[in-house]
Amino acid sequence: MEEIELMQQGVDSRAMLATFIIKLPKLLILAVAGAVLGSGLNLFVVLVKIQNRCYVSETEYYVAFDKGQDDARHWYNDFTWNDVLTTDGILGRAMELLGNGYERSQVKEMIRADILSDVRYLTITVKGQNAAQVAEIKDALGTALNEFGATKEEFSSIEKIEDQGIVQEEIPYFVWRAAFLGAVIAAGIGVFVTAFCFCLGSVFYTKGDIMLRLGIPAYGMTFREGHRNNGGNTMELGQAKKLEAGLKRLTENYSQILLMDASDGQDAALLQQEILDRGLSDASYFQVYDAEKDIKRFGQDNTVVVAVIPFGKPYRERIADEIDYVRMHGGRVAAAVLTGADRTWMRIYRGISAARKQGGREG
């Protein structure tokens, strides 16, 4: 129910689009993997079928209806011929011609009748693992059909007009089709999982996400070190100033600020080091939260907690538990900081936002 309520609060379509764009390379890799898997499975199935493929005989007969037997043309359709073919009049006679080396049930499974267009043209298919058996059954059925046509009043004759011979069954290859289907399914699963996880709100991408999901203000964000080299741009300078201002307000009002995360202090320690390295505030005010040691301090001195939330990780449930625990023991969670933000994602997000605003003004 909680997930449904969060989804009903609204989804940031700009953030979702930015997430899809940033994950596009992974989705493409997933599609390629799906294509390889799909084509591989198809090839495996084909190889298995090739090992067990049958011999097939197709023989076409011309069914000459006797004069005055117009109704019989409607009776003898696909269904009727497949029924009649297995009766004593045809299959029974064929079994007599084949002798004791065959079982009637086995032969019955091997034969099929088709009316492909005109009711006067009957195609008999015999399919089996042994070419010699297929040939013998084909000949026996041919003789039985000739006799059947000569003895039944509906027909003047049933004559063979074309014999396709005995060939091995053709196994169709659908490698490209299977590859395409595999790519679509794999990419579709990737898109669904990405959208589902995004809509659940477990991952934090913006400061607005934090306020919406946790109900605490976000004082700013830091950016991922792996592709920094760009610390002087407007976006980063603006966020650094906001973070500095927020941290300054905290130091003015509290004697101790505990940096709390849900990853055993790793993210909090990184933020503490960044505050020290960049001189964002007086580092002496900040320390990494330790539940066993610090929980007793709440309500006794002027201490406040700041939630440290990493960008782009499923984190809501974990950090929400930590926040509830602090509050349950009388502590105050004053704010949050979004850490390790992806610069590329942020640029895409801001670009989408700017384009939407421009479009709204033009509209």
Short mmCIF file of C-alpha atoms in Angstrom, two decimals:
data_model
loop_
_atom_site.label_atom_id
_atom_site.label_comp_id
_atom_site.label_asym_id
_atom_site.label_seq_id
_atom_site.Cartn_x
_atom_site.Cartn_y
_atom_site.Cartn_z
CA MET A 1 0.00 0.00 0.00
CA GLU A 2 2.85 2.37 0.81
CA GLU A 3 4.35 1.87 -2.68
CA ILE A 4 0.98 2.55 -4.32
CA GLU A 5 0.50 5.74 -2.30
CA LEU A 6 3.96 6.97 -3.27
CA MET A 7 3.31 6.26 -6.92
CA GLN A 8 0.03 8.18 -6.67
CA GLN A 9 1.90 11.24 -5.38
CA GLY A 10 3.20 11.70 -8.88
CA VAL A 11 6.14 10.63 -10.99
CA ASP A 12 8.74 13.12 -12.16
CA SER A 13 8.55 12.41 -15.89
CA ARG A 14 11.69 14.48 -16.52
CA ALA A 15 13.68 12.38 -14.07
CA MET A 16 12.28 9.19 -15.58
CA LEU A 17 13.26 10.28 -19.10
CA ALA A 18 16.73 11.26 -17.91
CA THR A 19 17.07 7.86 -16.23
CA PHE A 20 16.10 6.05 -19.43
CA ILE A 21 18.57 8.11 -21.44
CA ILE A 22 21.41 7.50 -19.01
CA LYS A 23 20.60 3.77 -18.95
CA LEU A 24 20.31 3.56 -22.73
CA PRO A 25 23.78 1.95 -23.18
CA LYS A 26 22.88 -0.73 -20.64
CA LEU A 27 19.53 -1.31 -22.32
CA LEU A 28 21.29 -1.68 -25.67
CA ILE A 29 23.73 -4.17 -24.16
CA LEU A 30 20.77 -6.02 -22.68
CA ALA A 31 19.08 -6.07 -26.10
CA VAL A 32 22.25 -7.48 -27.71
CA ALA A 33 22.46 -10.13 -25.00
CA GLY A 34 18.80 -10.98 -25.61
CA ALA A 35 19.44 -11.25 -29.35
CA VAL A 36 22.38 -13.58 -28.79
CA LEU A 37 20.38 -15.68 -26.35
CA GLY A 38 17.34 -15.81 -28.63
CA SER A 39 19.32 -16.83 -31.69
CA GLY A 40 21.31 -19.33 -29.63
CA LEU A 41 18.16 -20.97 -28.27
CA ASN A 42 16.70 -21.12 -31.77
CA LEU A 43 19.87 -22.74 -33.09
CA PHE A 44 19.83 -25.26 -30.24
CA VAL A 45 16.20 -26.18 -30.95
CA VAL A 46 16.97 -26.53 -34.67
CA LEU A 47 19.95 -28.79 -33.96
CA VAL A 48 17.81 -30.99 -31.70
CA LYS A 49 15.11 -31.21 -34.36
CA ILE A 50 17.67 -32.03 -37.04
CA GLN A 51 18.87 -34.97 -34.97
CA ASN A 52 15.31 -36.30 -34.81
CA ARG A 53 13.85 -35.14 -38.09
CA CYS A 54 11.53 -37.45 -39.93
CA TYR A 55 11.12 -38.68 -43.50
CA VAL A 56 8.08 -37.29 -45.27
CA SER A 57 6.11 -38.51 -48.25
CA GLU A 58 3.41 -36.42 -49.93
CA THR A 59 1.22 -38.00 -52.57
CA GLU A 60 -1.60 -36.24 -54.37
CA TYR A 61 -4.68 -38.11 -55.56
CA TYR A 62 -7.46 -37.07 -57.88
CA VAL A 63 -10.88 -37.92 -56.46
CA ALA A 64 -13.43 -38.39 -59.26
CA PHE A 65 -16.96 -38.16 -57.86
CA ASP A 66 -19.64 -40.18 -59.61
CA LYS A 67 -22.39 -38.41 -61.48
CA GLY A 68 -25.31 -37.43 -59.29
CA GLN A 69 -23.11 -37.36 -56.15
CA ASP A 70 -22.92 -33.60 -55.72
CA ASP A 71 -23.64 -33.82 -51.98
CA ALA A 72 -20.59 -36.03 -51.53
CA ARG A 73 -18.38 -33.13 -52.58
CA HIS A 74 -19.46 -31.34 -49.41
CA TRP A 75 -19.10 -34.37 -47.17
CA TYR A 76 -15.52 -35.22 -48.08
CA ASN A 77 -13.60 -32.35 -46.55
CA ASP A 78 -10.41 -32.34 -44.46
CA PHE A 79 -12.14 -33.64 -41.36
CA THR A 80 -14.02 -36.40 -43.20
CA TRP A 81 -10.97 -37.68 -45.06
CA ASN A 82 -8.88 -37.84 -41.87
CA ASP A 83 -11.67 -39.84 -40.29
CA VAL A 84 -12.25 -42.10 -43.29
CA LEU A 85 -8.52 -42.66 -43.77
CA THR A 86 -8.27 -44.49 -40.44
CA THR A 87 -11.26 -46.78 -40.99
CA ASP A 88 -11.11 -50.41 -42.01
CA GLY A 89 -11.97 -49.45 -45.55
CA ILE A 90 -8.58 -47.75 -46.07
CA LEU A 91 -6.26 -48.17 -43.06
CA GLY A 92 -7.56 -51.67 -42.38
CA ARG A 93 -6.88 -52.70 -45.96
CA ALA A 94 -3.43 -51.05 -45.82
CA MET A 95 -2.59 -53.05 -42.68
CA GLU A 96 -3.46 -56.23 -44.53
CA LEU A 97 -1.01 -55.25 -47.28
CA LEU A 98 1.70 -54.28 -44.79
CA GLY A 99 1.59 -57.55 -42.86
CA ASN A 100 2.50 -58.24 -39.23
CA GLY A 101 5.50 -55.92 -38.99
CA TYR A 102 3.36 -52.87 -38.24
CA GLU A 103 0.98 -51.80 -35.48
CA ARG A 104 -2.21 -50.09 -36.55
CA SER A 105 -1.95 -47.35 -33.89
CA GLN A 106 1.60 -46.55 -35.02
CA VAL A 107 0.58 -46.25 -38.69
CA LYS A 108 -2.46 -44.17 -37.73
CA GLU A 109 -0.19 -41.58 -36.08
CA MET A 110 2.00 -41.41 -39.20
CA ILE A 111 -0.68 -40.48 -41.77
CA ARG A 112 -2.64 -37.31 -42.52
CA ALA A 113 -5.11 -36.23 -45.21
CA ASP A 114 -5.44 -32.66 -46.55
CA ILE A 115 -7.76 -30.93 -48.99
CA LEU A 116 -5.65 -27.91 -49.92
CA SER A 117 -8.12 -26.21 -52.26
CA ASP A 118 -10.35 -28.21 -54.59
CA VAL A 119 -12.21 -31.14 -52.95
CA ARG A 120 -11.18 -33.31 -55.89
CA TYR A 121 -7.51 -33.10 -54.97
CA LEU A 122 -6.55 -35.13 -51.92
CA THR A 123 -3.04 -35.00 -50.44
CA ILE A 124 -1.89 -37.89 -48.26
CA THR A 125 1.13 -37.28 -46.05
CA VAL A 126 3.10 -40.08 -44.40
CA LYS A 127 5.69 -39.09 -41.80
CA GLY A 128 8.06 -41.35 -39.89
CA GLN A 129 11.61 -41.96 -38.66
CA ASN A 130 12.35 -44.78 -41.11
CA ALA A 131 12.40 -44.06 -44.86
CA ALA A 132 11.69 -47.68 -45.83
CA GLN A 133 8.64 -47.83 -43.55
CA VAL A 134 7.34 -44.52 -44.95
CA ALA A 135 7.66 -45.93 -48.50
CA GLU A 136 5.82 -49.15 -47.63
CA ILE A 137 3.00 -47.34 -45.85
CA LYS A 138 2.67 -44.86 -48.74
CA ASP A 139 2.33 -47.70 -51.28
CA ALA A 140 -0.12 -49.65 -49.13
CA LEU A 141 -2.29 -46.56 -48.63
CA GLY A 142 -2.20 -45.86 -52.36
CA THR A 143 -3.51 -49.32 -53.14
CA ALA A 144 -6.16 -49.08 -50.41
CA LEU A 145 -7.33 -45.68 -51.73
CA ASN A 146 -7.62 -47.02 -55.27
CA GLU A 147 -9.76 -49.91 -54.03
CA PHE A 148 -11.81 -47.59 -51.81
CA GLY A 149 -12.58 -45.35 -54.77
CA ALA A 150 -13.62 -48.29 -56.88
CA THR A 151 -15.97 -49.78 -54.28
CA LYS A 152 -17.75 -46.69 -52.94
CA GLU A 153 -20.73 -45.39 -54.87
CA GLU A 154 -19.73 -41.77 -54.25
CA PHE A 155 -16.66 -42.12 -56.46
CA SER A 156 -15.92 -43.27 -59.92
CA SER A 157 -12.21 -43.54 -59.05
CA ILE A 158 -9.36 -42.29 -56.85
CA GLU A 159 -6.13 -42.08 -58.81
CA LYS A 160 -2.62 -40.97 -57.90
CA ILE A 161 -1.59 -37.94 -59.96
CA GLU A 162 1.63 -36.78 -58.27
CA ASP A 163 4.20 -38.41 -56.01
CA GLN A 164 6.67 -36.07 -54.29
CA GLY A 165 8.87 -38.97 -53.28
CA ILE A 166 10.40 -39.38 -49.84
CA VAL A 167 12.41 -36.52 -48.44
CA GLN A 168 13.73 -35.55 -45.04
CA GLU A 169 11.63 -33.07 -43.11
CA GLU A 170 12.71 -29.46 -43.57
CA ILE A 171 13.56 -27.70 -40.33
CA PRO A 172 12.93 -23.95 -40.63
CA TYR A 173 15.62 -21.58 -39.37
CA PHE A 174 14.40 -18.41 -37.65
CA VAL A 175 17.73 -17.08 -36.42
CA TRP A 176 17.11 -13.42 -37.28
CA ARG A 177 13.53 -13.55 -36.11
CA ALA A 178 14.58 -15.22 -32.85
CA ALA A 179 17.38 -12.67 -32.39
CA PHE A 180 14.97 -9.78 -32.93
CA LEU A 181 12.40 -11.28 -30.56
CA GLY A 182 15.08 -11.93 -27.94
CA ALA A 183 16.34 -8.35 -28.22
CA VAL A 184 12.83 -6.92 -27.88
CA ILE A 185 12.00 -9.11 -24.87
CA ALA A 186 15.29 -8.39 -23.09
CA ALA A 187 15.09 -4.64 -23.74
CA GLY A 188 11.42 -4.65 -22.74
CA ILE A 189 12.26 -6.34 -19.45
CA GLY A 190 15.01 -3.78 -18.85
CA VAL A 191 12.65 -0.88 -19.54
CA PHE A 192 9.96 -2.38 -17.32
CA VAL A 193 12.34 -3.00 -14.42
CA THR A 194 13.80 0.51 -14.74
CA ALA A 195 10.36 2.12 -14.83
CA PHE A 196 9.02 -0.06 -12.02
CA CYS A 197 11.95 0.68 -9.71
CA PHE A 198 11.73 4.38 -10.54
CA CYS A 199 8.00 4.54 -9.84
CA LEU A 200 8.41 2.78 -6.50
CA GLY A 201 10.51 5.72 -5.36
CA SER A 202 13.20 3.60 -3.71
CA VAL A 203 15.92 5.40 -5.67
CA PHE A 204 16.77 9.05 -5.07
CA TYR A 205 17.75 11.20 -8.06
CA THR A 206 16.90 14.74 -6.99
CA LYS A 207 16.54 16.80 -3.83
CA GLY A 208 12.83 16.93 -4.59
CA ASP A 209 12.72 13.13 -4.33
CA ILE A 210 14.08 13.34 -0.79
CA MET A 211 11.53 15.93 0.28
CA LEU A 212 8.69 13.95 -1.35
CA ARG A 213 9.63 10.50 -0.04
CA LEU A 214 11.11 11.35 3.38
CA GLY A 215 9.60 14.72 4.26
CA ILE A 216 12.92 16.36 5.13
CA PRO A 217 14.64 19.22 3.27
CA ALA A 218 17.73 18.53 1.16
CA TYR A 219 20.41 21.17 1.70
CA GLY A 220 22.39 20.36 -1.42
CA MET A 221 24.27 17.70 -3.28
CA THR A 222 27.77 16.56 -4.04
CA PHE A 223 28.96 15.03 -7.28
CA ARG A 224 30.65 11.78 -8.12
CA GLU A 225 34.42 11.99 -7.99
CA GLY A 226 34.99 9.59 -10.88
CA HIS A 227 34.26 12.21 -13.53
CA ARG A 228 34.71 15.47 -11.69
CA ASN A 229 37.26 17.55 -13.62
CA ASN A 230 34.48 20.01 -14.11
CA GLY A 231 33.92 21.52 -10.71
CA GLY A 232 33.71 25.05 -11.99
CA ASN A 233 30.52 24.83 -13.99
CA THR A 234 27.41 26.73 -12.99
CA MET A 235 25.46 23.70 -11.83
CA GLU A 236 28.16 22.48 -9.45
CA LEU A 237 28.99 25.92 -8.14
CA GLY A 238 25.33 26.55 -7.42
CA GLN A 239 24.90 23.29 -5.57
CA ALA A 240 28.13 23.84 -3.62
CA LYS A 241 26.90 27.28 -2.47
CA LYS A 242 23.53 25.84 -1.42
CA LEU A 243 25.20 23.05 0.48
CA GLU A 244 27.62 25.45 2.14
CA ALA A 245 24.78 27.75 3.17
CA GLY A 246 22.74 24.87 4.57
CA LEU A 247 25.63 23.45 6.54
CA LYS A 248 26.43 26.92 7.89
CA ARG A 249 22.88 27.26 9.22
CA LEU A 250 23.29 23.97 11.01
CA THR A 251 26.58 24.95 12.61
CA GLU A 252 25.03 28.20 13.80
CA ASN A 253 22.19 26.39 15.55
CA TYR A 254 23.72 23.13 16.74
CA SER A 255 26.89 22.18 18.53
CA GLN A 256 27.21 18.77 16.93
CA ILE A 257 26.02 17.46 13.56
CA LEU A 258 25.88 13.70 13.04
CA LEU A 259 26.13 12.46 9.46
CA MET A 260 23.96 9.35 9.20
CA ASP A 261 23.63 6.91 6.29
CA ALA A 262 22.34 3.36 5.82
CA SER A 263 25.64 1.91 4.61
CA ASP A 264 27.60 1.44 7.83
CA GLY A 265 29.01 4.95 7.72
CA GLN A 266 30.72 4.73 4.33
CA ASP A 267 28.71 7.45 2.58
CA ALA A 268 28.74 9.63 5.70
CA ALA A 269 32.53 9.35 5.95
CA LEU A 270 32.91 10.39 2.31
CA LEU A 271 30.74 13.46 2.88
CA GLN A 272 32.67 14.33 6.03
CA GLN A 273 35.92 14.16 4.08
CA GLU A 274 34.48 16.29 1.29
CA ILE A 275 33.37 18.95 3.77
CA LEU A 276 36.91 18.99 5.11
CA ASP A 277 38.66 18.98 1.71
CA ARG A 278 36.49 21.63 0.12
CA GLY A 279 36.10 23.80 3.19
CA LEU A 280 32.33 23.81 2.89
CA SER A 281 31.97 24.40 6.63
CA ASP A 282 33.79 24.01 9.91
CA ALA A 283 34.58 20.30 9.83
CA SER A 284 34.85 20.12 13.63
CA TYR A 285 31.07 20.25 13.89
CA PHE A 286 30.59 17.08 11.83
CA GLN A 287 31.12 13.48 12.75
CA VAL A 288 29.89 10.14 11.41
CA TYR A 289 26.87 8.84 13.29
CA ASP A 290 27.40 5.74 15.43
CA ALA A 291 24.10 4.31 16.67
CA GLU A 292 25.50 2.52 19.71
CA LYS A 293 27.46 5.54 20.92
CA ASP A 294 25.37 8.49 19.77
CA ILE A 295 21.85 7.29 20.53
CA LYS A 296 22.29 8.28 24.20
CA ARG A 297 23.12 11.87 23.27
CA PHE A 298 19.72 12.71 21.86
CA GLY A 299 17.79 15.02 24.16
CA GLN A 300 20.85 15.73 26.32
CA ASP A 301 22.88 18.12 24.19
CA ASN A 302 22.44 20.32 21.16
CA THR A 303 22.87 17.56 18.54
CA VAL A 304 21.16 17.10 15.18
CA VAL A 305 21.28 14.43 12.49
CA VAL A 306 21.79 14.92 8.73
CA ALA A 307 20.79 12.01 6.50
CA VAL A 308 23.40 11.22 3.84
CA ILE A 309 21.67 9.71 0.80
CA PRO A 310 23.60 8.39 -2.21
CA PHE A 311 22.38 9.22 -5.71
CA GLY A 312 20.80 6.49 -7.87
CA LYS A 313 20.73 3.65 -5.33
CA PRO A 314 17.70 1.78 -3.91
CA TYR A 315 17.86 3.43 -0.51
CA ARG A 316 14.48 4.71 0.66
CA GLU A 317 13.48 1.78 2.87
CA ARG A 318 16.92 1.54 4.45
CA ILE A 319 17.35 5.23 5.25
CA ALA A 320 13.72 5.53 6.37
CA ASP A 321 14.37 2.83 8.97
CA GLU A 322 17.41 4.73 10.24
CA ILE A 323 15.47 8.00 10.42
CA ASP A 324 12.61 6.34 12.32
CA TYR A 325 15.08 4.81 14.76
CA VAL A 326 16.67 8.19 15.47
CA ARG A 327 13.31 9.88 15.97
CA MET A 328 12.09 7.06 18.19
CA HIS A 329 14.98 7.80 20.55
CA GLY A 330 14.31 11.52 20.65
CA GLY A 331 16.73 12.60 17.96
CA ARG A 332 16.02 15.16 15.27
CA VAL A 333 16.77 14.65 11.58
CA ALA A 334 17.08 18.22 10.36
CA ALA A 335 18.05 17.75 6.72
CA ALA A 336 19.56 15.51 4.09
CA VAL A 337 22.37 15.73 1.55
CA LEU A 338 22.30 13.94 -1.80
CA THR A 339 25.79 12.61 -2.50
CA GLY A 340 27.61 11.19 -5.51
CA ALA A 341 25.28 12.67 -8.11
CA ASP A 342 25.92 11.77 -11.73
CA ARG A 343 26.85 14.89 -13.69
CA THR A 344 25.65 13.48 -17.01
CA TRP A 345 22.27 12.59 -15.51
CA MET A 346 21.95 16.04 -13.98
CA ARG A 347 22.80 17.77 -17.27
CA ILE A 348 20.21 15.68 -19.11
CA TYR A 349 17.63 16.37 -16.41
CA ARG A 350 18.28 20.11 -16.50
CA GLY A 351 18.24 20.09 -20.29
CA ILE A 352 14.83 18.38 -20.33
CA SER A 353 13.54 20.84 -17.74
CA ALA A 354 14.81 23.80 -19.74
CA ALA A 355 13.27 22.45 -22.95
CA ARG A 356 9.93 21.93 -21.22
CA LYS A 357 9.93 25.48 -19.85
CA GLN A 358 10.82 26.85 -23.28
CA GLY A 359 8.04 24.83 -24.86
CA GLY A 360 5.58 26.05 -22.24
CA ARG A 361 6.45 29.69 -22.95
CA GLU A 362 6.11 29.18 -26.68
CA GLY A 363 2.76 27.43 -26.19
#
